[in-house]
Amino acid sequence: MIRQYSIKSLPVFIFCILFIGQQLTAKAMAQVNGEDGIDKNVTVQYNKLSLSMVEPTERNFKISSAEDVELVPLTLVEENIANNLSSHWAWPEYTLEMIDSYSPFLFRTKKSQEVEEVKVHLKVDSKGKVSGYELVSEVDKGLKERIDYLVRKLPKCKPVPGFSNYSPEVFELTIRK
């Protein structure tokens, strides 16, 4: 019996193939970078973006227990991203695609076009909400304001089931022109 598939499933299939390739690349980078095969700064890449977890400098954040956080089912993509980042917070599937779509908006002025990449430390609180950010790169006032707008539009992180508590984390986002 021959099955016919809808053309609507083709983009999903292509996305899955591309995502699996990116995940294998991220795992290979972790094995090359870490002596024991585990690197705390594993990077997930998407087009001109990269997202990695950074050890927070200050630990005076409140830690939430599993009962305080609303656990929602994660998609396979979200769970893989969280596992690759060694995090108990998962960014929604569309987050990196959304940030990538803001790239022309971020680098639209003459001053900001001179900047090759921008590094931002995103602070996620114990409830999964982006509670702040810190620019690591030197940027002009206009680019800083546009990044501030982008950070306000970021979705809330989802907790990965299976942890007893959920502490705040810092992620490093690198946006390349």
XYZ file of C-alpha atoms in Angstrom:
177
model
C 0.000 0.000 0.000
C 1.420 3.401 -0.966
C 0.922 6.265 1.472
C 0.518 9.806 0.294
C 1.825 12.583 2.515
C 0.638 16.124 2.517
C 2.930 18.872 1.266
C 2.370 20.523 4.662
C 4.519 17.897 6.352
C 7.552 18.634 4.127
C 8.691 21.804 6.019
C 8.361 19.943 9.319
C 10.458 17.071 7.970
C 13.146 19.467 6.672
C 13.217 21.345 9.986
C 13.648 18.071 11.910
C 16.535 16.978 9.678
C 18.266 20.371 10.043
C 17.698 20.447 13.794
C 19.095 16.949 14.315
C 22.197 17.957 12.357
C 22.638 21.030 14.575
C 22.225 18.917 17.704
C 24.843 16.446 16.532
C 27.198 19.364 15.827
C 26.614 20.763 19.329
C 27.305 17.358 20.914
C 30.473 16.961 18.845
C 31.635 20.416 19.995
C 31.059 19.382 23.601
C 33.138 16.252 23.169
C 35.968 18.165 21.505
C 35.976 21.026 24.036
C 35.632 19.018 27.263
C 38.255 16.533 28.424
C 35.659 14.188 29.870
C 33.153 14.814 27.094
C 31.105 17.275 29.142
C 31.452 21.017 28.674
C 29.452 23.426 30.783
C 29.436 26.009 27.995
C 27.845 23.972 25.223
C 26.457 26.136 22.464
C 23.272 25.689 20.477
C 23.530 27.417 17.104
C 20.829 28.607 14.753
C 21.793 30.541 11.598
C 23.759 33.565 12.871
C 22.808 33.018 16.530
C 24.331 31.006 19.302
C 22.951 30.373 22.773
C 24.982 28.982 25.646
C 24.660 28.739 29.397
C 26.916 30.889 31.587
C 27.683 30.347 35.245
C 25.975 33.242 37.088
C 28.309 35.518 39.014
C 25.944 36.132 41.886
C 23.963 33.373 43.619
C 21.626 35.438 45.798
C 18.638 34.437 43.669
C 15.608 32.642 45.063
C 15.373 28.978 44.107
C 11.933 27.577 43.327
C 10.878 24.058 44.195
C 9.142 21.810 41.687
C 5.778 22.566 43.323
C 6.209 26.340 42.755
C 6.764 25.966 39.011
C 4.053 25.032 36.529
C 5.321 21.988 34.632
C 4.081 21.828 31.062
C 4.880 19.139 28.507
C 7.877 19.963 26.352
C 8.335 19.185 22.699
C 11.247 16.994 21.691
C 13.045 20.036 20.232
C 12.732 22.042 23.462
C 13.904 19.111 25.573
C 16.915 18.540 23.296
C 17.907 22.216 23.520
C 17.669 22.113 27.311
C 19.721 18.893 27.459
C 22.378 20.306 25.140
C 22.656 23.438 27.268
C 22.784 21.296 30.460
C 19.936 23.386 31.789
C 16.711 22.766 33.635
C 15.112 25.609 31.644
C 13.966 25.095 28.049
C 13.468 27.941 25.599
C 10.372 27.527 23.405
C 11.028 26.108 19.932
C 10.463 29.362 18.088
C 12.768 31.520 20.261
C 15.937 31.360 18.160
C 13.946 31.768 14.964
C 12.229 34.828 16.460
C 15.543 36.398 17.526
C 16.987 35.709 14.071
C 14.052 37.523 12.477
C 14.927 40.646 14.525
C 18.483 40.776 13.075
C 17.666 43.316 10.289
C 15.909 45.474 12.899
C 18.884 45.355 15.275
C 21.546 46.170 12.680
C 19.608 48.734 10.651
C 21.585 51.935 11.328
C 24.985 52.956 9.990
C 26.632 52.721 13.447
C 25.134 49.335 14.249
C 26.154 47.923 10.851
C 29.796 48.391 11.891
C 29.258 45.900 14.746
C 29.955 42.287 13.705
C 28.350 40.550 16.693
C 26.580 41.374 19.933
C 26.846 39.260 23.094
C 24.092 39.502 25.685
C 23.842 37.706 29.030
C 20.173 36.867 29.634
C 19.204 36.305 33.264
C 16.347 33.857 33.794
C 14.764 33.900 37.267
C 13.507 30.934 39.282
C 10.109 31.095 37.536
C 11.561 30.965 34.005
C 11.018 34.636 33.144
C 13.800 36.756 31.662
C 14.501 39.085 34.593
C 17.309 41.109 33.112
C 20.187 41.247 30.723
C 23.710 42.566 30.479
C 25.419 43.633 27.267
C 28.909 42.148 27.020
C 29.737 43.881 23.720
C 30.231 47.606 23.220
C 27.234 49.004 21.332
C 25.806 52.422 20.550
C 22.711 53.847 22.231
C 20.315 52.957 19.398
C 21.435 49.325 19.222
C 21.178 49.063 23.014
C 17.571 50.304 22.878
C 16.692 47.841 20.087
C 18.242 44.964 22.059
C 16.236 46.100 25.086
C 13.090 45.845 22.941
C 14.112 42.358 21.771
C 14.733 41.153 25.346
C 11.280 42.371 26.424
C 9.732 40.303 23.592
C 11.488 37.050 24.594
C 9.145 34.279 25.746
C 9.167 32.722 29.187
C 11.315 29.600 29.592
C 9.639 26.289 30.363
C 10.860 24.103 33.241
C 12.214 20.709 32.247
C 10.346 18.009 34.219
C 12.348 15.783 36.538
C 14.159 18.339 38.700
C 13.412 18.901 42.386
C 14.200 22.612 42.260
C 14.640 25.288 39.622
C 17.298 27.910 40.147
C 17.988 31.046 38.128
C 20.437 30.762 35.260
C 22.322 33.045 32.915
C 22.447 32.346 29.177
C 24.800 34.000 26.717
C 23.166 34.977 23.444
C 25.435 35.871 20.525
C 23.794 37.646 17.590
C 25.883 37.970 14.441
C 25.119 40.334 11.604
